Coordinates of C-alpha atoms and ligand atoms in Angstrom, one line a residue:
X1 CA 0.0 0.0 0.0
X2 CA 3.4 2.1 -0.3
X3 CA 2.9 3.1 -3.5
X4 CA -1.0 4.0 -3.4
X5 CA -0.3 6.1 -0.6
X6 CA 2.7 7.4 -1.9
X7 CA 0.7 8.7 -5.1
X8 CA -2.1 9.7 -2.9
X9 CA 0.1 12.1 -1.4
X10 CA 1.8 13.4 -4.5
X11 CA -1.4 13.8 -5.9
X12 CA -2.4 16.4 -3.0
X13 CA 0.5 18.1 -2.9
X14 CA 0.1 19.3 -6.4
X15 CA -3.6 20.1 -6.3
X16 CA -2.0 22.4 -3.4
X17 CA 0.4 23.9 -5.3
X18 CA -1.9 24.4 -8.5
X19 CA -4.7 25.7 -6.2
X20 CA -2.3 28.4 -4.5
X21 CA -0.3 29.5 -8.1
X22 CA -4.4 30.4 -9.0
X23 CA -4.7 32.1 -5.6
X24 CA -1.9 34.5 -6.0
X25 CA -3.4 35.2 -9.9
X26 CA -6.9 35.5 -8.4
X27 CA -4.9 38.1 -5.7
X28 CA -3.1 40.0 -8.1
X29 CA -6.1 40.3 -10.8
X30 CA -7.8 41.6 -7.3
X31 CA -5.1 43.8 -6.4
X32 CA -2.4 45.0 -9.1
X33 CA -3.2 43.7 -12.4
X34 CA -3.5 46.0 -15.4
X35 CA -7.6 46.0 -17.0
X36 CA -6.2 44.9 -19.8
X37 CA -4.6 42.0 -18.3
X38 CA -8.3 40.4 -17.9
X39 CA -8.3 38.4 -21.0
X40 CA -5.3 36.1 -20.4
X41 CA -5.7 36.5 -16.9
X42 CA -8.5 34.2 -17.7
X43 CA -7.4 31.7 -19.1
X44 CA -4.5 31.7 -17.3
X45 CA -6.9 30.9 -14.1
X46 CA -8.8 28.1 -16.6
X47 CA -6.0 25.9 -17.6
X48 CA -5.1 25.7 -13.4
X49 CA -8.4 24.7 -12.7
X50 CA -8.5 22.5 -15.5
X51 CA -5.4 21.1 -14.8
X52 CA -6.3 20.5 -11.0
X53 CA -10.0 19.3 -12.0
X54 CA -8.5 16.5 -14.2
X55 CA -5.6 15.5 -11.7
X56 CA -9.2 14.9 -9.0
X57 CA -11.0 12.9 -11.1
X58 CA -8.2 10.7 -12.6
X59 CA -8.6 7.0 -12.5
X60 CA -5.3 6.9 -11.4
X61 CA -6.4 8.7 -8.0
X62 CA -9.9 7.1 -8.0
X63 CA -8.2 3.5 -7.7
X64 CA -5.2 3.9 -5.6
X65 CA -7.9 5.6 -3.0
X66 CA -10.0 2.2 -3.8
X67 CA -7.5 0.1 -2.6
X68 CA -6.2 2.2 0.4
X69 CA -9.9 1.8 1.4
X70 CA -10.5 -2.1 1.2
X71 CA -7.0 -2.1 2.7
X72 CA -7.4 -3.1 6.5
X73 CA -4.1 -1.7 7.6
X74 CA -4.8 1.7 6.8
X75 CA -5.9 3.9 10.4
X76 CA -5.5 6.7 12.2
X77 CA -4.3 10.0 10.3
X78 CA -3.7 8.4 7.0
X79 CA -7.9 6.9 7.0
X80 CA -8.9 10.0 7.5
X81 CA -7.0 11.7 4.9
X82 CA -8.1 9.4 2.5
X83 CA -12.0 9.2 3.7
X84 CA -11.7 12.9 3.3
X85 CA -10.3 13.1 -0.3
X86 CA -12.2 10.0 -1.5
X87 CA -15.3 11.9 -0.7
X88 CA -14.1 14.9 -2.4
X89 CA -13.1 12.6 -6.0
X90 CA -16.4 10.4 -5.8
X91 CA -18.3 14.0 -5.4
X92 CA -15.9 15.8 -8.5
X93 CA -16.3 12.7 -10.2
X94 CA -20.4 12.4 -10.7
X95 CA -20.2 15.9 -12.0
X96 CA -20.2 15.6 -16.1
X97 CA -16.8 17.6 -17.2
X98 CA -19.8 19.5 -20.2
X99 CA -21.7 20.4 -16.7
X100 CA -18.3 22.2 -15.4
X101 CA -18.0 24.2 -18.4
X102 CA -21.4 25.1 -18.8
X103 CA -21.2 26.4 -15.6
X104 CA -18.1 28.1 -15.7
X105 CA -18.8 29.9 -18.8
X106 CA -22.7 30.7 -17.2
X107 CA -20.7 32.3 -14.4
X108 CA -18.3 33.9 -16.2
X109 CA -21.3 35.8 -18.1
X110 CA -23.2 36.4 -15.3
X111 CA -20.0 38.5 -13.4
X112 CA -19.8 41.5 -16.1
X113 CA -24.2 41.3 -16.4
X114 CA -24.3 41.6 -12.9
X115 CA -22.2 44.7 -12.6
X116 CA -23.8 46.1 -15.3
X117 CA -26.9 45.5 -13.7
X118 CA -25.6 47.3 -10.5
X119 CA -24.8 50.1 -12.4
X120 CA -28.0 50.7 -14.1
X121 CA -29.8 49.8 -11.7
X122 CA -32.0 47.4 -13.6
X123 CA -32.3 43.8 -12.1
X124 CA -33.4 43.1 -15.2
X125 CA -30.2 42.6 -17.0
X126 CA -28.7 40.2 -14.2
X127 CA -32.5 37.9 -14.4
X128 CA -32.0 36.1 -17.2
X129 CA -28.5 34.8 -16.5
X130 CA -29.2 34.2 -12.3
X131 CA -32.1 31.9 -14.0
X132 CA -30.2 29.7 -15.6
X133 CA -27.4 29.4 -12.6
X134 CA -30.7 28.7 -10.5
X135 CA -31.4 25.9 -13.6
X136 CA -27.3 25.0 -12.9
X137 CA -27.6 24.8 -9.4
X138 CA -30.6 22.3 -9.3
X139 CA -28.8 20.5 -11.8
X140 CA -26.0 19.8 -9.7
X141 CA -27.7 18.6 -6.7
X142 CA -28.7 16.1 -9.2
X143 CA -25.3 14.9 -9.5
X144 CA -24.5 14.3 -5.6
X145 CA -27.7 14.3 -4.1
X146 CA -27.7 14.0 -0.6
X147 CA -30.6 12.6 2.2
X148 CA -33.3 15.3 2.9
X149 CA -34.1 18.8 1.6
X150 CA -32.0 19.7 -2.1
X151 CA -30.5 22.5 -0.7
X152 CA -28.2 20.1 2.0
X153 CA -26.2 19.2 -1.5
X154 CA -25.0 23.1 -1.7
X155 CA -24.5 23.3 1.6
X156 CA -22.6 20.8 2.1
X157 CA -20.0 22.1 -0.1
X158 CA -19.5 25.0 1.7
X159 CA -20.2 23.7 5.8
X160 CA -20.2 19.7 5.5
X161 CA -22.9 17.8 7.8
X162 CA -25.2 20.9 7.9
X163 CA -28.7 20.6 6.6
X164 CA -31.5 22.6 5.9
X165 CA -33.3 20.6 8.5
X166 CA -31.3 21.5 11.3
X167 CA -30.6 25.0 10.4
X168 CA -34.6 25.9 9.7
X169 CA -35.2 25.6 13.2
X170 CA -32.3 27.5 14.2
X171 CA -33.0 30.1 12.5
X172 CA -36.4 30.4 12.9
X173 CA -35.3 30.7 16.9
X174 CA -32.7 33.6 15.9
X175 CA -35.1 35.4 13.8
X176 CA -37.5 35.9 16.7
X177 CA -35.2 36.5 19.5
X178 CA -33.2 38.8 17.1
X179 CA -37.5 40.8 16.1
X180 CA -38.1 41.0 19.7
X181 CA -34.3 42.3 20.7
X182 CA -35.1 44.6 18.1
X183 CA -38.1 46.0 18.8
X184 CA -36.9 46.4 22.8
X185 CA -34.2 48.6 21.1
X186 CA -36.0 50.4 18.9
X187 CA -38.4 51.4 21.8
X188 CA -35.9 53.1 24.0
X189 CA -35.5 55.8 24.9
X190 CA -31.6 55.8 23.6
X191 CA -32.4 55.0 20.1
X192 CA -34.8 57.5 19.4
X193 CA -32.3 60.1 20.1
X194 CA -29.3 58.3 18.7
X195 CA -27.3 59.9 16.1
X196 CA -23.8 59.5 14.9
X197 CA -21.5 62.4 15.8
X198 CA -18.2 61.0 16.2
X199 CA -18.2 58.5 13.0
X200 CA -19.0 61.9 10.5
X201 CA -16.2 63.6 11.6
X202 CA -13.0 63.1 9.4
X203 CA -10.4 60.6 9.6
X204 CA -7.0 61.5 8.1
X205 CA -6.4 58.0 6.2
X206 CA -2.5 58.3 7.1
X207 CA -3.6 57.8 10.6
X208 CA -6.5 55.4 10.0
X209 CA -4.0 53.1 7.8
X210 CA -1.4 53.3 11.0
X211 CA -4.1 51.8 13.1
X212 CA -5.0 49.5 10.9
X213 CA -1.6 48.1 10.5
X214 CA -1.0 47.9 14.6
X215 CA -4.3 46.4 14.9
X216 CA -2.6 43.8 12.9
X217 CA 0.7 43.3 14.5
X218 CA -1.3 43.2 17.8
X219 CA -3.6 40.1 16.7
X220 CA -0.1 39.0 15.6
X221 CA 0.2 39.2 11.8
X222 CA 3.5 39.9 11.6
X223 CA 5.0 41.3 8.2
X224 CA 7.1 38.5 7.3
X225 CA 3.8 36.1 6.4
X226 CA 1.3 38.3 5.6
X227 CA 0.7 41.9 3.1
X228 CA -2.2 44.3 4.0
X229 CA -3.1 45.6 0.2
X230 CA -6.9 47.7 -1.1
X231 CA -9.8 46.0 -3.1
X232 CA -13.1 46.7 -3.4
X233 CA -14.0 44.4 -1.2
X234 CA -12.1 43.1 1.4
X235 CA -10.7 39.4 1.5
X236 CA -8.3 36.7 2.5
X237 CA -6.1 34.6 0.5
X238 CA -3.7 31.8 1.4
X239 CA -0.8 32.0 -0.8
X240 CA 1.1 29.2 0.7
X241 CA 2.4 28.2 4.0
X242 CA 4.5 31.4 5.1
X243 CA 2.0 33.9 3.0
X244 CA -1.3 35.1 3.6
X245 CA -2.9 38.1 2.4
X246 CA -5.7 40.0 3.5
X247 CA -7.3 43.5 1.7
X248 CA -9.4 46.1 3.0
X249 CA -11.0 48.8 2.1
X250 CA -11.3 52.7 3.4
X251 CA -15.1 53.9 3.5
X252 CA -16.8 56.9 4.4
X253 CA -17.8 55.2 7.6
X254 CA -14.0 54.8 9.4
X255 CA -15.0 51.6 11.5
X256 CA -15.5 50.1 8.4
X257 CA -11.4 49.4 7.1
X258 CA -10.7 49.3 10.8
X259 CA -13.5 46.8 11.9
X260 CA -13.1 44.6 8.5
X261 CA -9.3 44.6 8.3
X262 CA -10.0 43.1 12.1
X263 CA -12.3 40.3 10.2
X264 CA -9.6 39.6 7.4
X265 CA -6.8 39.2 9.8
X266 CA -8.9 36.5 12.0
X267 CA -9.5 34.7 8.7
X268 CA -6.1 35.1 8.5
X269 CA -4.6 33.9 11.5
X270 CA -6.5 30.6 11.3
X271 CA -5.2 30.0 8.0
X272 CA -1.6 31.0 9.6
X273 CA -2.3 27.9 12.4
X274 CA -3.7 25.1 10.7
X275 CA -1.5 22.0 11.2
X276 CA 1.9 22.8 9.2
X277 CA 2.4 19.0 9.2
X278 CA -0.5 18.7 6.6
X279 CA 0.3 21.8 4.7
X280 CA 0.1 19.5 1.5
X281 CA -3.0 17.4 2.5
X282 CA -6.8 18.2 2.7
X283 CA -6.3 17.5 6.5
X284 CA -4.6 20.8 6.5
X285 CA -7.8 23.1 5.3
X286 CA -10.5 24.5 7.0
X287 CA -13.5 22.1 7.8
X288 CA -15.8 24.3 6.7
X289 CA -16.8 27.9 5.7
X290 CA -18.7 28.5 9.4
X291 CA -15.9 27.9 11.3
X292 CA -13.4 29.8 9.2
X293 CA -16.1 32.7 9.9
X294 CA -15.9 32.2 13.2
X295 CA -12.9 33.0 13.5
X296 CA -12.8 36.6 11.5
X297 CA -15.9 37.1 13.4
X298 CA -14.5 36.4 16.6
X299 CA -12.1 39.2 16.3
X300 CA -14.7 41.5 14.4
X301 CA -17.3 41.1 17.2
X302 CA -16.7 39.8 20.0
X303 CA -13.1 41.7 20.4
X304 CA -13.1 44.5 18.4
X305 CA -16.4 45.9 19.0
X306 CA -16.6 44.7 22.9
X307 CA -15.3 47.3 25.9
X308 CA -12.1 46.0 26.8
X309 CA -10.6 46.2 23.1
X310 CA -11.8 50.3 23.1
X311 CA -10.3 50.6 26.4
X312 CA -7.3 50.3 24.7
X313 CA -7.7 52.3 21.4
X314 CA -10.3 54.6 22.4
X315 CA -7.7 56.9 24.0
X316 CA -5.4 56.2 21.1
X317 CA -8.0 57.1 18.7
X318 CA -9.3 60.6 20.6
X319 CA -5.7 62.0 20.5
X320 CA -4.5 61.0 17.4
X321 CA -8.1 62.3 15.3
X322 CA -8.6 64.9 18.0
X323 CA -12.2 63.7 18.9
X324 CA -13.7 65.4 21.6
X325 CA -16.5 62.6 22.6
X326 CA -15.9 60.5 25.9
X327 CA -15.6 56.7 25.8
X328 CA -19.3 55.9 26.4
X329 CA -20.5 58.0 23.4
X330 CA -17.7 56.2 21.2
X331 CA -18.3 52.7 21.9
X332 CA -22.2 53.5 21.3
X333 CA -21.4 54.6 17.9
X334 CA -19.3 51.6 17.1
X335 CA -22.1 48.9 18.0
X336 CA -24.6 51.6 16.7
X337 CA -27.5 49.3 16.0
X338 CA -29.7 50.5 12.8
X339 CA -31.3 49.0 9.9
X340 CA -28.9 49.3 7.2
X341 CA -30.3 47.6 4.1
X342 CA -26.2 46.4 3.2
X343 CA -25.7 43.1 4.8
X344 CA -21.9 43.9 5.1
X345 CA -22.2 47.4 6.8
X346 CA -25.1 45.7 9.2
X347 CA -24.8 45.8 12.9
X348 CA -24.7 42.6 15.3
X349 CA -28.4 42.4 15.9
X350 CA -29.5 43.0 12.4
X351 CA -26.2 40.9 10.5
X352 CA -28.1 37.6 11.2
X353 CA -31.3 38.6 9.8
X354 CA -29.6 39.2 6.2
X355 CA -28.3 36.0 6.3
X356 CA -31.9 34.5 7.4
X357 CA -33.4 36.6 4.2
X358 CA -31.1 34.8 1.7
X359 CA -31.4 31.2 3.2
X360 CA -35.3 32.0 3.1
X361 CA -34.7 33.0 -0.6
X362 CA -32.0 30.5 -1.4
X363 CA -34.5 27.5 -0.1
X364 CA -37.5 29.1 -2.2
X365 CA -35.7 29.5 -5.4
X366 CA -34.1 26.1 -4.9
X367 CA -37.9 24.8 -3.9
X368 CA -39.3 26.2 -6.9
X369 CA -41.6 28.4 -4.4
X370 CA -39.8 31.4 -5.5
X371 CA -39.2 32.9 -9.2
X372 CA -36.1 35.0 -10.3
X373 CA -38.5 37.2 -11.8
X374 CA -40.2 37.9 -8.7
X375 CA -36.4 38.4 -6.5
X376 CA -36.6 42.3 -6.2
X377 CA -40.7 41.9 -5.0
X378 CA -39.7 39.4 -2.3
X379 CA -36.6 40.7 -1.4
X380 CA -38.5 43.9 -0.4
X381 CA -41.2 42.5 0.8
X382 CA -38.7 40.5 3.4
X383 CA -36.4 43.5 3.9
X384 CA -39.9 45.7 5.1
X385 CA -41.2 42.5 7.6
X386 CA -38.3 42.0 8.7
X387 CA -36.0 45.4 8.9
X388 CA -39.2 47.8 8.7
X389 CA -37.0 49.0 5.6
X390 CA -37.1 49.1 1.6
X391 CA -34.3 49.1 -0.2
X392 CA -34.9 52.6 -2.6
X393 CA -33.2 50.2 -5.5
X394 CA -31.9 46.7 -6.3
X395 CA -28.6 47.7 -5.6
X396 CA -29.1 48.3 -2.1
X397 CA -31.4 45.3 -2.5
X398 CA -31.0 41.7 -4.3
X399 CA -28.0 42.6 -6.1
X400 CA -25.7 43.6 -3.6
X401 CA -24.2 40.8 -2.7
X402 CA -22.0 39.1 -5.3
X403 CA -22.4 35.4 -4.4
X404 CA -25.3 34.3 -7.0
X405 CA -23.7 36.3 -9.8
X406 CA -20.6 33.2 -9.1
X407 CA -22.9 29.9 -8.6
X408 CA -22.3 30.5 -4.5
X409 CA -25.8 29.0 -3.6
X410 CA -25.8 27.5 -0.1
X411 CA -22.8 29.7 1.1
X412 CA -24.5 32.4 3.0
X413 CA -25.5 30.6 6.0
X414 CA -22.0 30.5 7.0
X415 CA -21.8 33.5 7.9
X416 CA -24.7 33.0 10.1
X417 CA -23.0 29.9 11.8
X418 CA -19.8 31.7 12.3
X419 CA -21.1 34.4 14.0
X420 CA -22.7 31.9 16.3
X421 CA -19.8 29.6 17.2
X422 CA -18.1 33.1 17.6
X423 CA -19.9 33.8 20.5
X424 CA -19.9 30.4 21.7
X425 CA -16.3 30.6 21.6
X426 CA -16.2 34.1 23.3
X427 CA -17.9 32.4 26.3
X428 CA -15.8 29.8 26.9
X429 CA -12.9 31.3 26.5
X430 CA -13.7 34.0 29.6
X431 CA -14.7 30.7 31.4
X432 CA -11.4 28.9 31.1
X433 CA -9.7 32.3 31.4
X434 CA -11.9 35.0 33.5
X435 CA -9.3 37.7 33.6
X436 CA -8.4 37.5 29.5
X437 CA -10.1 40.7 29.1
X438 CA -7.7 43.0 31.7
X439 CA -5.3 41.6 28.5
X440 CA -7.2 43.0 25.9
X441 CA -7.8 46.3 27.8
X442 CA -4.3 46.1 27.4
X443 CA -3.9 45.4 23.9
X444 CA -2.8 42.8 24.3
X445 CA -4.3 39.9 21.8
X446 CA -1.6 36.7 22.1
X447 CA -3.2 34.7 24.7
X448 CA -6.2 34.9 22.6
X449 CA -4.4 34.0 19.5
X450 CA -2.8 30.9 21.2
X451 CA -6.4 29.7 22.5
X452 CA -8.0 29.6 19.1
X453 CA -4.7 28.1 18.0
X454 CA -5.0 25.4 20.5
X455 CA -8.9 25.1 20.2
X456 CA -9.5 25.3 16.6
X457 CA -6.4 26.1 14.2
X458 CA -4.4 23.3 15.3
X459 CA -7.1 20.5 15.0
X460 CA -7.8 21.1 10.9
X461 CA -9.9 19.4 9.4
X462 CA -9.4 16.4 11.4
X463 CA -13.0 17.4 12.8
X464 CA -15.9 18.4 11.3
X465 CA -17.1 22.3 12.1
X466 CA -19.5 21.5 14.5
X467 CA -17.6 18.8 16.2
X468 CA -14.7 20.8 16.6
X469 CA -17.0 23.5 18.6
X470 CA -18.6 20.7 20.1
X471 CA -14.9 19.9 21.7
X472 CA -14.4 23.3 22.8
X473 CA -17.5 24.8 24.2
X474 CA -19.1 21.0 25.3
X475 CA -21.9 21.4 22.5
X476 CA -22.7 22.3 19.0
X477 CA -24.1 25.1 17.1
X478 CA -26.7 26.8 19.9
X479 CA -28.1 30.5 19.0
X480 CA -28.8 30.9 22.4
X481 CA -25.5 31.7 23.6
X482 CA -25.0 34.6 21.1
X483 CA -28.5 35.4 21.6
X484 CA -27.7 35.9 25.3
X485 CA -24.6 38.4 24.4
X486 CA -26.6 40.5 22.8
X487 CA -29.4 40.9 25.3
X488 CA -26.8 41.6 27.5
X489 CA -24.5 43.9 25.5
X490 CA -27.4 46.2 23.9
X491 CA -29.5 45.8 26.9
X492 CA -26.8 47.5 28.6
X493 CA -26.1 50.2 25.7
X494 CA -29.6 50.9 25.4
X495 CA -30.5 50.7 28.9
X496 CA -33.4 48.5 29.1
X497 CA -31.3 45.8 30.5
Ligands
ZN1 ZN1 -15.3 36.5 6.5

């Protein structure tokens, strides 16, 4: 079994390699690249993927993972590496190679039509090409379908051994306790006279960029493994072992390059601590999109918009932009709960609620229940039950978030489940370690680092998402806890607690 698991491994190690040369193209296209370079870019990013696609599904693969599987002596480690990939090939392998073109090229029109249909304005121009990735989409499930509702085949892609059936109930849970939350809120006294004061005022972006890059080399992205560049919208990449990137982005609002260059660099730092030993297997990856958000979340929410982290740049931030508020009136503003019809600028109590929208969409469209045609009418309909807002266009509506326009059905709950295990996470940390927060009032971040590393980096994907959690905290995915946090955080802000 030598030689099977020899080529197993080889195999691995250059879908690695092939998938992190078309990282650092997808970066630099992001990033650097000329507008002219788009064409050859292009193809440049289809041959890799071809080129990995047909190393996945080559027989050669496909049997030597056969045998390593009727093999009895294989345990441990090496099973689970090969369970893993095997599951992975058999998945690639049901999927016709004319299907991944046809959806490749579907996508690859539907990017520009979307953007054109952003600027105009006109949802109209992005329909006809979401209906036929819809079409795709169903299509696929076809290929690997899985026990229960369609949508658990999409979903599993992104956050394996989630369903739609356990995450309806969920959801259904976080929705009302995030209305009611809401509505206690939106009754006080506090939010009817709330404005923004500090936040309008103007940042020099010198200064802003300087905090940005301590905030950084705090959480302990050092320079030597990682490069802070600007895109439109902000992201992570892995460009091998001793290189990870992250972007931002400088808005109008200034907590908004602060508080996501906070979220890249979590997403960072968990890509920075999964096991080195399996750099070149798919033990070495993430388990899932959920727990990679809970990570960037972790930092976002439940350290950089909490007390103790302000204690620390608050008086930083006064001097150096020469604000004239006191410490009270700042950290309102930063967890300045409002509904804002862009998922990505949301607040905490509201952020879940986009996500619960989509999934409600995602399901219907997937169900049938739900026409393209009819997105902007729902989406509207949703936004005004469930935010008391309309969007004044489909820009700030059902094309604002990119994820359709590239075939992403089933991803955005992740973000949802992230920013729950964040909070379950948060909670057991101050459990195991009741004074961490004098740390962070400190600035001081590497204790924290070193628990996630210890609790989540480190273990892989030798777990799935919810098992890993399960390890930590001493049970899955539970709304309540994060839930909880925010009745007592905004409770407290709002004073109604
Ligand atoms: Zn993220």
């Amino acid at each position: 079994m030598k030689k099977e698991m020899k080529l197993v491994e080889d195999y691995q190690k250059d879908l690695t390699l092939i998938g992190q040369a078309n990282a650092l193209l997808s970066w630099d296209e992001e990033t650097y690249m000329p507008e002219k370079g788009v064409e050859s870019r292009s193809e440049q990013t289809a041959l890799l993927s071809g080129i990995a696609h047909d190393k996945v599904i080559s027989n050669e693969l496909f049997n030597a993972l056969r045998k390593l599987r009727i093999s009895k002596d294989l345990k441990g480690k090496e099973k689970l590496m090969v369970d893993k990939l095997y599951k992975d090939v058999v998945k690639a392998r049901k999927v016709p190679k004319e299907f991944v073109k046809e959806f490749s090229k579907t996508v690859a029109l539907a990017g520009p039509k979307w953007r054109e249909a952003r600027r105009k304005k006109d949802f109209k121009i992005f329909a006809p090409h979401l209906q036929k990735i819809v079409e795709l989409s169903k299509k696929q499930i076809g290929y690997n379908r899985l026990p229960g509702h369609p949508y658990n085949s999409l979903l599993d892609d992104y956050e394996e051994g989630m369903t739609a059936e356990k995450l309806k109930p969920v959801f259904a849970d976080l929705k009302k306790e995030l209305v009611s939350l809401l509505k206690k809120i939106e009754g006080s006294e506090k939010y009817k006279k709330q404005k923004l004061v500090l936040m309008k005022k103007e940042f020099d972006g010198k200064i802003l960029e300087g905090f940005v890059y301590d905030v950084c080399e705090r959480m302990g992205l050092k320079k030597e493994f990682s490069r802070v560049d600007l895109t439109e919208h902000p992201f992570t990449t892995k460009i091998g072992v001793g290189d990870v990137r992250i972007t931002t982005n400088y808005r109008e609002n200034p907590m908004f390059a602060f508080l996501s260059t906070v979220h890249e660099a979590g997403h960072a730092l968990y890509e920075l601590g999964l096991p080195k030993k399996d750099e070149y297997n798919v033990l070495g990856d993430a388990p899932s999109l959920g727990i990679h958000e809970s990570q960037s979340r972790f930092w976002e929410n439940m350290i950089a918009r909490g007390k103790p982290f302000w204690k620390y740049y608050y008086p930083r931030f006064k001097k150096n932009f020469k604000l004239s508020g006191d410490f009270d009136e700042w950290y309102k503003e930063v967890n300045f709960v409002h509904p804002d019809k862009i998922r990505v600028e949301a607040d905490e109590v509201h952020y879940c609620l986009h996500i619960i929208l989509r999934f409600e969409i995602e399901l219907g469209l997937i169900e049938g229940s739900i026409k393209v045609k009819d997105l902007p009418k729902i989406w509207n309909s949703k936004m005004k039950e469930l935010f008391g807002v309309v969007p004044k266009d489909d820009v700030e509506g059902c094309l604002q978030d990119v994820h359709w326009s590239m075939g992403s059905f089933g991803y955005f709950p992740t973000y949802a489940i992230g920013t729950i295990y964040s909070a379950q996470l948060y909670s057991q940390l101050i459990k195991e370690h009741p004074h961490i927060e004098e740390q962070i009032g400190k600035g001081k971040f590497d204790k924290i680092r070193e628990w996630l590393n210890e609790n989540v980096h480190k273990h892989g994907s030798y777990y799935l998402a919810d098992d890993i959690i399960k390890k930590v905290c001493g049970e899955g995915l539970n709304p309540k806890v994060y839930v909880d946090y925010l009745n007592e955080k905004y409770g407290k802000i709002y004073g109604f607690d």
